Coordinates of C-alpha atoms and ligand atoms in Angstrom, one line a residue:
M1 CA 0.0 -0.2 -0.1
T2 CA 1.3 3.3 -0.9
Q3 CA 0.9 6.2 1.4
K4 CA -2.1 8.6 0.6
H5 CA -1.8 12.4 0.9
D6 CA -4.2 14.5 1.4
N7 CA -5.2 18.6 0.7
F8 CA -4.3 20.9 3.8
I9 CA -7.5 23.0 3.9
N10 CA -8.2 25.6 7.1
G11 CA -6.0 23.5 9.0
Q12 CA -7.2 19.8 8.5
W13 CA -5.9 17.4 5.9
V14 CA -8.8 16.5 3.7
A15 CA -9.1 13.9 1.3
G16 CA -10.5 14.7 -2.4
A17 CA -12.5 12.7 -4.7
S18 CA -9.6 10.5 -6.3
Y19 CA -6.1 10.0 -5.8
T20 CA -3.2 10.3 -8.5
P21 CA -0.1 8.0 -7.9
N22 CA 3.2 9.8 -8.0
I23 CA 5.6 7.7 -10.6
N24 CA 9.3 8.0 -10.8
P25 CA 10.2 9.2 -14.2
S26 CA 13.7 6.7 -13.5
N27 CA 11.9 3.8 -12.6
L28 CA 8.5 3.9 -14.0
G29 CA 7.5 1.1 -11.2
D30 CA 8.5 2.6 -8.6
V31 CA 5.4 4.6 -7.0
I32 CA 6.2 7.4 -4.6
G33 CA 2.3 7.9 -2.9
E34 CA -0.9 8.6 -3.9
Y35 CA -1.6 12.4 -4.1
T36 CA -5.3 13.4 -3.9
Q37 CA -7.3 15.1 -6.4
G38 CA -9.3 18.5 -5.4
D39 CA -12.4 20.0 -6.8
A40 CA -13.7 23.2 -7.3
V41 CA -16.1 22.8 -3.6
Q42 CA -12.7 22.2 -1.8
L43 CA -10.9 25.3 -3.4
D44 CA -13.7 27.2 -2.4
A45 CA -13.8 26.0 0.9
A46 CA -9.8 26.8 1.0
V47 CA -10.3 30.7 -0.5
Q48 CA -13.0 30.9 1.9
A49 CA -10.5 29.5 5.2
A50 CA -7.8 32.4 3.8
Q51 CA -10.6 35.0 3.6
A52 CA -11.3 34.3 7.1
A53 CA -8.1 33.8 8.7
F54 CA -6.6 37.2 6.6
P55 CA -7.6 40.0 9.3
A56 CA -5.8 38.2 12.4
W57 CA -3.0 37.3 10.4
S58 CA -2.5 40.3 8.4
T59 CA -2.5 42.7 11.4
G60 CA -1.0 40.0 13.6
N61 CA 2.8 40.2 15.3
V62 CA 5.3 40.1 12.9
Q63 CA 7.6 38.2 15.6
A64 CA 5.3 35.6 15.8
R65 CA 5.5 35.3 11.6
A66 CA 9.5 35.6 11.8
D67 CA 9.3 33.1 14.3
A68 CA 7.5 30.5 12.1
L69 CA 9.1 31.1 8.7
D70 CA 12.2 30.9 10.5
K71 CA 10.9 27.4 11.9
I72 CA 9.8 26.3 8.4
G73 CA 13.3 26.8 7.0
T74 CA 15.3 25.4 10.0
E75 CA 13.2 22.2 9.2
I76 CA 13.6 22.2 5.2
L77 CA 17.3 22.8 6.3
A78 CA 17.6 20.1 8.4
R79 CA 16.0 17.4 6.4
R80 CA 17.3 18.7 3.0
E81 CA 18.7 15.3 2.1
E82 CA 15.4 13.7 2.3
L83 CA 13.8 16.2 0.7
G84 CA 16.0 16.4 -2.1
T85 CA 16.1 12.9 -2.4
L86 CA 12.2 12.9 -3.2
L87 CA 12.4 15.9 -5.3
A88 CA 15.3 13.8 -7.5
R89 CA 12.7 10.9 -7.3
E90 CA 9.5 12.6 -8.4
E91 CA 11.1 15.3 -10.9
G92 CA 14.2 13.4 -11.9
K93 CA 16.6 15.6 -11.6
T94 CA 20.0 14.4 -9.9
K95 CA 20.1 13.8 -6.2
P96 CA 22.3 16.8 -5.6
E97 CA 20.9 18.8 -7.8
G98 CA 17.8 18.0 -5.2
I99 CA 19.3 18.6 -2.4
G100 CA 20.8 21.7 -3.9
E101 CA 17.1 22.5 -4.7
A102 CA 16.0 21.9 -1.1
T103 CA 18.8 23.9 0.6
R104 CA 17.4 27.0 -1.6
A105 CA 13.8 26.3 -0.1
G106 CA 15.3 26.6 3.1
N107 CA 17.2 29.8 2.9
I108 CA 14.0 31.4 1.0
F109 CA 12.4 30.9 4.2
K110 CA 15.1 31.8 6.7
F111 CA 15.6 35.2 4.7
F112 CA 11.6 36.1 4.3
A113 CA 11.6 35.4 8.4
G114 CA 14.2 38.3 8.5
E115 CA 12.4 40.3 5.7
C116 CA 8.9 40.2 8.4
L117 CA 11.1 42.9 10.7
R118 CA 12.3 44.9 7.6
L119 CA 9.4 45.9 6.2
T120 CA 9.5 50.1 5.6
G121 CA 7.8 53.2 4.8
E122 CA 7.9 56.5 4.1
I123 CA 7.4 59.9 6.0
V124 CA 7.3 62.8 3.4
P125 CA 6.6 66.4 3.6
S126 CA 2.8 67.5 2.5
V127 CA 2.7 70.4 0.3
R128 CA 0.2 71.6 2.5
S129 CA 1.0 73.2 5.9
G130 CA 0.2 71.6 9.3
V131 CA -0.3 68.1 7.6
A132 CA 2.0 64.9 7.4
V133 CA 2.2 62.3 4.8
E134 CA 2.9 58.6 5.3
I135 CA 3.3 55.9 2.5
T136 CA 2.9 52.2 3.8
R137 CA 3.0 48.8 2.5
E138 CA -0.1 46.6 3.5
P139 CA -0.6 43.1 2.7
L140 CA -2.3 42.1 -0.6
G141 CA -5.1 40.4 0.8
V142 CA -5.6 36.0 -0.6
V143 CA -3.2 35.1 -3.1
G144 CA -3.5 31.9 -5.3
L145 CA -0.1 30.5 -5.9
I146 CA 0.4 28.4 -9.3
T147 CA 3.9 26.4 -9.6
P148 CA 5.1 24.2 -12.3
W149 CA 6.6 21.1 -12.3
N150 CA 10.2 21.4 -12.7
F151 CA 11.5 23.2 -9.4
P152 CA 8.9 21.4 -7.1
I153 CA 10.0 23.0 -3.9
A154 CA 12.0 26.2 -4.6
I155 CA 9.0 27.6 -6.7
P156 CA 6.6 27.1 -4.2
A157 CA 8.5 28.3 -1.6
W158 CA 10.2 31.9 -3.2
K159 CA 6.2 32.5 -3.8
I160 CA 5.2 31.2 0.0
A161 CA 7.6 32.7 2.0
P162 CA 7.3 36.5 0.5
A163 CA 3.5 35.9 0.6
L164 CA 3.4 34.8 4.4
A165 CA 6.0 37.5 5.2
Y166 CA 4.4 40.1 3.9
G167 CA 0.7 39.1 5.8
N168 CA -0.6 37.7 3.0
C169 CA -3.1 34.1 3.4
V170 CA -2.5 31.5 0.7
V171 CA -4.1 29.0 -1.6
L172 CA -1.2 26.8 -3.4
K173 CA -2.0 24.5 -6.3
P174 CA 1.2 23.0 -7.2
A175 CA 1.7 21.3 -10.4
D176 CA -0.3 17.6 -10.6
L177 CA 2.6 16.2 -12.1
V178 CA 5.1 16.3 -8.8
P179 CA 2.7 17.0 -5.6
G180 CA 5.5 15.5 -3.2
C181 CA 7.7 18.1 -2.5
A182 CA 4.4 20.8 -2.3
W183 CA 2.9 18.2 0.2
A184 CA 6.0 17.7 2.2
L185 CA 6.3 21.8 2.5
A186 CA 2.7 22.1 3.6
E187 CA 3.3 19.3 6.2
I188 CA 6.4 21.3 7.8
I189 CA 4.2 24.4 7.5
S190 CA 1.3 22.9 9.2
R191 CA 3.6 22.6 12.2
S192 CA 4.7 25.9 11.9
G193 CA 2.5 27.8 14.5
I194 CA 0.9 29.2 11.5
P195 CA -2.8 29.6 12.3
A196 CA -5.3 27.5 10.3
G197 CA -6.5 29.1 6.8
V198 CA -3.4 31.2 6.4
F199 CA -1.8 28.8 4.4
N200 CA -3.8 26.2 2.4
L201 CA -2.8 23.4 -0.2
V202 CA -5.0 22.0 -2.9
M203 CA -3.6 19.6 -5.3
G204 CA -5.5 18.8 -8.6
R205 CA -5.2 19.5 -12.1
G206 CA -4.8 23.2 -13.5
S207 CA -8.4 23.1 -15.8
V208 CA -9.8 22.0 -11.9
I209 CA -8.2 23.8 -9.0
G210 CA -6.1 26.6 -11.4
D211 CA -8.6 27.9 -13.4
P212 CA -11.5 28.2 -10.3
L213 CA -8.4 29.8 -8.3
V214 CA -7.7 32.4 -10.9
N215 CA -11.3 33.5 -11.1
H216 CA -12.3 33.3 -7.7
P217 CA -13.6 36.5 -6.4
G218 CA -12.0 36.1 -3.0
I219 CA -8.9 35.8 -4.5
N220 CA -6.9 39.5 -4.6
G221 CA -4.0 38.4 -6.8
I222 CA -2.1 35.5 -8.8
S223 CA 1.4 34.3 -8.9
F224 CA 1.9 31.9 -11.6
T225 CA 5.0 30.5 -13.0
G226 CA 4.8 28.1 -15.7
S227 CA 4.0 28.0 -19.6
Q228 CA 3.7 31.2 -21.8
G229 CA 0.2 29.8 -23.1
V230 CA -1.1 29.1 -19.7
G231 CA 0.3 32.3 -18.4
G232 CA -1.3 34.3 -21.2
R233 CA -4.8 33.0 -20.4
I234 CA -4.1 33.7 -16.7
A235 CA -3.4 37.1 -17.1
Q236 CA -6.2 38.3 -19.5
Q237 CA -8.5 36.6 -16.7
C238 CA -7.1 38.6 -14.1
A239 CA -7.1 41.6 -16.4
V240 CA -11.2 40.7 -16.8
N241 CA -11.6 40.7 -13.0
L242 CA -9.3 43.5 -11.8
K243 CA -6.8 41.0 -9.9
K244 CA -3.0 42.0 -9.5
V245 CA -1.1 39.2 -11.4
Q246 CA 2.5 38.3 -11.6
L247 CA 3.6 35.6 -14.3
E248 CA 6.9 33.9 -14.7
M249 CA 7.2 32.0 -18.3
G250 CA 9.4 30.5 -20.5
G251 CA 12.7 31.5 -22.0
K252 CA 15.0 30.5 -24.8
N253 CA 17.7 32.0 -23.5
P254 CA 21.2 32.9 -25.5
Q255 CA 24.8 32.1 -25.0
I256 CA 27.2 33.8 -26.3
I257 CA 30.8 32.5 -26.7
L258 CA 33.0 34.8 -28.3
D259 CA 36.5 34.3 -30.1
D260 CA 38.5 35.5 -26.6
A261 CA 36.5 33.5 -24.2
D262 CA 38.2 31.3 -22.2
L263 CA 37.3 27.8 -24.2
A264 CA 37.4 25.2 -21.2
Q265 CA 35.3 27.8 -19.1
A266 CA 32.8 28.6 -22.0
V267 CA 32.2 24.6 -22.8
E268 CA 31.9 23.8 -19.0
L269 CA 29.2 26.4 -18.8
S270 CA 27.4 26.0 -22.1
V271 CA 27.0 22.2 -21.0
Q272 CA 25.9 23.0 -17.3
S273 CA 23.3 25.4 -18.0
A274 CA 21.7 23.7 -21.7
F275 CA 21.8 19.6 -20.4
F276 CA 22.0 20.0 -16.6
S277 CA 18.7 19.5 -14.7
T278 CA 17.9 17.7 -18.2
G279 CA 17.5 21.1 -19.7
Q280 CA 14.8 21.5 -17.5
R281 CA 15.0 24.9 -16.2
C282 CA 13.2 28.0 -17.8
T283 CA 16.9 29.5 -17.2
A284 CA 18.2 26.9 -19.5
S285 CA 20.5 28.0 -22.5
S286 CA 19.2 26.1 -25.6
R287 CA 20.7 28.8 -28.0
L288 CA 24.6 28.7 -28.1
I289 CA 25.9 31.7 -30.3
V290 CA 29.3 31.4 -31.2
T291 CA 32.1 33.5 -33.6
D292 CA 34.1 32.4 -36.1
G293 CA 37.1 32.2 -34.6
I294 CA 36.2 29.9 -32.1
Y295 CA 33.5 27.7 -33.6
G296 CA 35.2 24.9 -34.7
K297 CA 37.1 24.5 -31.0
F298 CA 34.1 24.8 -29.3
V299 CA 32.0 22.6 -31.4
E300 CA 34.7 20.1 -30.7
A301 CA 35.1 20.7 -27.5
V302 CA 31.5 20.6 -26.4
Q303 CA 30.7 17.5 -28.0
A304 CA 33.9 15.7 -26.5
R305 CA 32.0 16.9 -23.0
M306 CA 28.6 15.6 -23.6
A307 CA 30.3 12.2 -24.7
T308 CA 31.7 12.1 -21.2
L309 CA 28.1 12.9 -19.2
K310 CA 26.3 10.2 -17.5
I311 CA 22.7 10.1 -18.1
G312 CA 20.7 7.7 -15.8
D313 CA 18.6 7.1 -12.7
A314 CA 18.6 10.5 -10.8
L315 CA 19.0 8.6 -7.4
A316 CA 22.1 7.1 -8.5
A317 CA 25.8 8.3 -7.5
G318 CA 28.0 9.6 -10.3
I319 CA 25.3 10.5 -12.7
D320 CA 25.3 14.1 -14.2
I321 CA 21.4 13.6 -16.0
G322 CA 18.3 12.2 -14.7
P323 CA 15.7 11.6 -16.7
V324 CA 13.1 13.9 -18.3
S325 CA 10.3 14.3 -16.0
S326 CA 7.5 13.0 -17.9
L327 CA 6.4 10.8 -21.4
S328 CA 4.5 13.8 -22.6
Q329 CA 7.8 16.1 -22.5
L330 CA 9.9 13.7 -23.6
Q331 CA 7.8 13.4 -26.8
Q332 CA 8.0 16.9 -26.9
D333 CA 11.9 16.9 -26.7
L334 CA 12.5 14.3 -29.4
D335 CA 9.8 15.8 -32.1
Y336 CA 11.7 19.4 -31.6
V337 CA 14.7 17.3 -32.6
A338 CA 13.2 16.2 -35.6
I339 CA 11.2 19.8 -36.4
G340 CA 15.2 20.8 -35.9
Q341 CA 16.3 18.3 -38.8
A342 CA 13.7 19.2 -40.5
E343 CA 14.4 22.9 -40.8
G344 CA 17.7 22.2 -41.7
A345 CA 19.7 21.5 -38.8
Q346 CA 22.6 19.2 -38.4
L347 CA 21.9 16.9 -35.3
V348 CA 25.7 16.0 -34.2
A349 CA 25.5 14.6 -30.7
G350 CA 22.3 12.7 -28.5
G351 CA 18.7 13.6 -29.5
A352 CA 16.9 9.9 -29.0
R353 CA 15.8 8.2 -26.2
L354 CA 17.7 5.8 -24.2
E355 CA 17.4 2.6 -22.6
R356 CA 18.9 2.0 -18.8
T357 CA 18.2 -0.9 -16.3
T358 CA 15.0 0.3 -14.8
E359 CA 12.3 2.0 -17.5
G360 CA 12.4 5.4 -17.4
F361 CA 12.3 8.7 -19.4
Y362 CA 16.1 9.2 -20.5
M363 CA 16.7 11.2 -23.5
A364 CA 20.9 11.5 -24.6
P365 CA 21.5 15.5 -24.9
A366 CA 20.9 16.6 -28.3
L367 CA 23.5 19.2 -29.8
L368 CA 22.0 20.7 -33.4
L369 CA 24.6 22.7 -35.8
D370 CA 23.9 25.1 -38.6
T371 CA 20.7 26.8 -37.0
T372 CA 19.5 30.3 -37.6
S373 CA 17.2 32.4 -35.8
A374 CA 14.0 32.1 -38.0
M375 CA 14.1 28.1 -37.0
R376 CA 11.3 27.0 -34.5
I377 CA 14.1 25.2 -32.7
N378 CA 15.1 28.5 -32.0
R379 CA 12.1 30.9 -31.6
E380 CA 9.8 28.4 -29.4
E381 CA 11.1 27.1 -26.1
V382 CA 11.7 23.2 -26.0
F383 CA 12.0 22.4 -22.2
G384 CA 14.6 19.5 -22.6
P385 CA 18.4 18.9 -23.2
V386 CA 18.4 20.0 -26.6
A387 CA 20.3 22.9 -27.5
S388 CA 21.6 24.6 -31.0
V389 CA 24.3 26.3 -32.4
I390 CA 24.1 29.7 -34.4
R391 CA 27.4 30.7 -36.0
V392 CA 27.9 34.6 -36.1
K393 CA 30.7 36.7 -37.2
D394 CA 31.3 39.0 -34.3
Y395 CA 30.1 40.3 -31.2
E396 CA 27.8 42.8 -33.2
A397 CA 26.0 39.6 -35.0
A398 CA 26.0 37.8 -31.7
L399 CA 24.3 40.4 -29.7
A400 CA 21.7 41.0 -32.5
E401 CA 21.1 37.3 -32.6
S402 CA 20.8 36.7 -28.9
N403 CA 18.3 39.4 -28.7
N404 CA 16.3 38.0 -31.8
T405 CA 13.9 35.9 -29.9
P406 CA 10.2 36.6 -28.1
F407 CA 11.4 35.8 -24.4
G408 CA 14.0 37.5 -22.2
L409 CA 14.8 35.6 -18.9
S410 CA 18.3 35.2 -18.7
A411 CA 21.4 35.7 -21.0
G412 CA 24.8 35.0 -20.7
I413 CA 28.4 35.5 -22.6
A414 CA 31.6 33.8 -21.9
T415 CA 34.4 36.4 -22.9
T416 CA 37.6 37.9 -21.5
S417 CA 37.1 41.4 -22.6
L418 CA 35.9 44.1 -20.5
K419 CA 34.6 46.3 -23.5
Y420 CA 32.0 43.1 -24.5
A421 CA 30.8 42.1 -21.3
T422 CA 30.1 45.5 -20.0
H423 CA 28.3 46.6 -23.6
F424 CA 26.4 43.0 -23.3
K425 CA 25.1 43.9 -19.8
R426 CA 23.6 47.2 -21.0
H427 CA 22.2 46.1 -24.3
S428 CA 21.0 42.6 -23.3
Q429 CA 17.5 42.3 -23.6
A430 CA 17.3 39.7 -20.8
G431 CA 16.1 40.4 -17.0
M432 CA 19.0 38.5 -15.8
V433 CA 22.8 38.8 -17.3
M434 CA 25.6 36.4 -16.8
V435 CA 29.2 37.0 -17.6
N436 CA 31.3 34.3 -17.6
L437 CA 29.0 32.0 -15.8
P438 CA 26.0 29.6 -16.9
T439 CA 22.4 30.8 -17.8
A440 CA 21.0 28.9 -15.0
G441 CA 22.0 29.2 -11.3
V442 CA 20.7 32.5 -9.1
D443 CA 20.8 33.5 -5.7
Y444 CA 18.1 33.7 -3.6
H445 CA 17.8 37.1 -2.2
V446 CA 18.2 39.4 -5.6
P447 CA 15.5 39.9 -7.9
F448 CA 14.5 37.0 -10.7
G449 CA 13.0 37.5 -13.5
G450 CA 12.4 38.8 -17.1
R451 CA 11.3 40.7 -20.2
K452 CA 9.4 40.1 -23.2
G453 CA 7.2 36.9 -23.4
S454 CA 8.9 35.3 -20.2
S455 CA 8.0 37.7 -17.7
Y456 CA 4.7 40.1 -16.6
G457 CA 4.6 41.9 -13.9
S458 CA 6.4 42.5 -11.0
R459 CA 9.8 40.6 -10.0
E460 CA 10.1 37.8 -8.0
Q461 CA 12.2 37.0 -4.7
G462 CA 14.4 38.9 -2.5
R463 CA 13.0 42.4 -1.5
Y464 CA 11.4 43.0 -4.8
A465 CA 8.9 40.3 -4.2
Q466 CA 7.2 43.1 -1.8
E467 CA 6.0 44.4 -5.1
F468 CA 3.9 42.0 -5.8
F469 CA 2.6 40.9 -1.9
T470 CA 2.1 44.1 -0.6
T471 CA 0.1 47.2 -1.7
V472 CA 0.6 50.8 -1.2
K473 CA -1.4 52.9 1.2
T474 CA -0.7 56.7 1.2
A475 CA -2.1 58.4 4.3
Y476 CA -2.7 62.2 4.8
I477 CA -2.7 63.9 8.5
G478 CA -3.8 66.9 9.9
A479 CA -3.4 68.3 12.9
Ligands
LIG1 P1 2.3 24.8 -17.0 O1 1.9 26.3 -17.6 O2 1.8 23.6 -18.0 O3 1.8 24.6 -16.0 C1 2.0 25.3 -14.5 C2 0.9 25.3 -13.9 O4 -0.1 25.8 -14.4 C3 0.6 24.2 -13.1 O5 0.5 23.9 -11.7 C4 -0.8 23.7 -13.9 O6 -1.8 22.9 -13.0 C5 -1.4 24.9 -13.8 N1 -2.5 25.3 -14.9 C6 -2.9 24.7 -15.7 N2 -3.7 25.2 -16.5 C7 -4.6 25.8 -16.1 C8 -5.3 26.9 -15.9 N3 -6.4 26.8 -17.3 N4 -5.8 27.4 -15.0 C9 -4.7 28.0 -14.2 N5 -3.4 26.9 -13.7 C10 -3.4 26.3 -14.8 O7 3.4 24.4 -16.8 P2 4.9 23.4 -16.6 O8 4.6 22.7 -17.6 O9 4.1 22.8 -15.4 O10 5.9 24.6 -16.4 C11 6.8 24.1 -17.3 C12 7.3 26.1 -18.1 O11 7.6 26.8 -16.8 C13 7.8 26.3 -19.0 O12 7.5 26.9 -19.7 C14 9.0 27.0 -17.6 O13 9.9 27.4 -18.8 C15 8.0 27.5 -16.9 N6 9.1 27.9 -16.0 C16 9.2 29.7 -15.8 C17 10.0 29.6 -14.5 C18 10.5 31.2 -14.6 O14 10.4 31.5 -13.2 N7 10.2 32.1 -15.5 C19 10.6 29.1 -13.9 C20 9.9 27.6 -13.8 C21 9.5 27.0 -15.1

């Protein structure tokens, strides 16, 4: 018998109408647990519980809030190995990557525990004599948090922690592919001393739970991370209902390699950000833009490095890359390799399904050469271990190609030239720019987000999170 996991509503564990097995993508015979599927009635109960809890929580003692968040962070960090293992088992990133993500989640709660005590306002002179003006921030209200499958503990953490720190009440709807980490996080939160109704977990499908959450009149704001298609629809629904919304979506992140780059460093950071975590990072670099002078050496060295990558069970020691997370994602990855080839790209490495001792969704990382920015493979997010190379003449052409995309999340440059690095930082149209670092891999205490089709609304993480999770009040005080 596998363990059954329920929704957390108004301080109680509540069974939904049915349960879905959570399957390990490294080993399809391994069922991690059964997770309940909620419905619109449960969702409504969660929103009502959050509304009822809001007056006391939003005006309550900030030390109590800080203590609760600190307790959650402490427990996550103490259990990072166990939580990271669960993460690797349900999502497919390697165990060290899973532990790293769990550590990040713990650190985020610790950071926002401190932020509870650091919320400030402004007092400014009034233009009228005898009047004082105060500008303060207040919680937004009840927020709906909708999260994707690729960072099953870090993304829920980076939305829940600021939401609670700034005095909001929460309804979390995690991705239905990976409910395990969200449930484990909810279980930790349930023992943190946070009052009933302040935090609620409702698991289930996007159409069944996500859609009514977005449209519920009791919800004051939606913080969403996921695909551009779903995000765009959510933005429209929020606009119609005049709700605050924040969207973090896909990427088609460029990694420029200039002639003067340190070759070994450029190869390592390109392979890292294109293929590690199975390429399933919104910040993964899927377009390697390489100047003529280093092109031959770089492509050869990348292929040599790719040949050393160990692909296998996410929980096994010494593995570089785990499986793709689901069959539908694997099919999408393979389809895009075929689309790229049909468009004229040359597949020089990987791109096929792999067999291992256990049945899982394994794929050999793919490298496509002779690609152009007009090709679908360079315009649409694949979200798998698939990278394409665009050859250019010089820095100016590389910069133009890097910005030639509907997305704008992260962008990198490998160069030893201060001149080009400085110019790129200013002229890249991405929200995050990396110099001699992988496009993926960011700190937890600074703003995260993109431009163009990658993001909509204010930034997440760090102090900038208060832009979304608070609303500004201007108070005038007469004599
Ligand atoms: P997705 O859009 O399919 O799903 C995201 C979430 O939305 C899930 O919880 C899903 O159940 C829910 N959902 C689906 N339909 C809905 C609806 N009609 N109404 C409300 N909610 C609905 O995305 P995914 O496949 O889980 O994640 C992969 C995507 O996430 C990629 O595009 C990736 O780039 C993006 N992503 C972005 C960031 C970032 O911060 N920019 C981080 C991680 C992932």
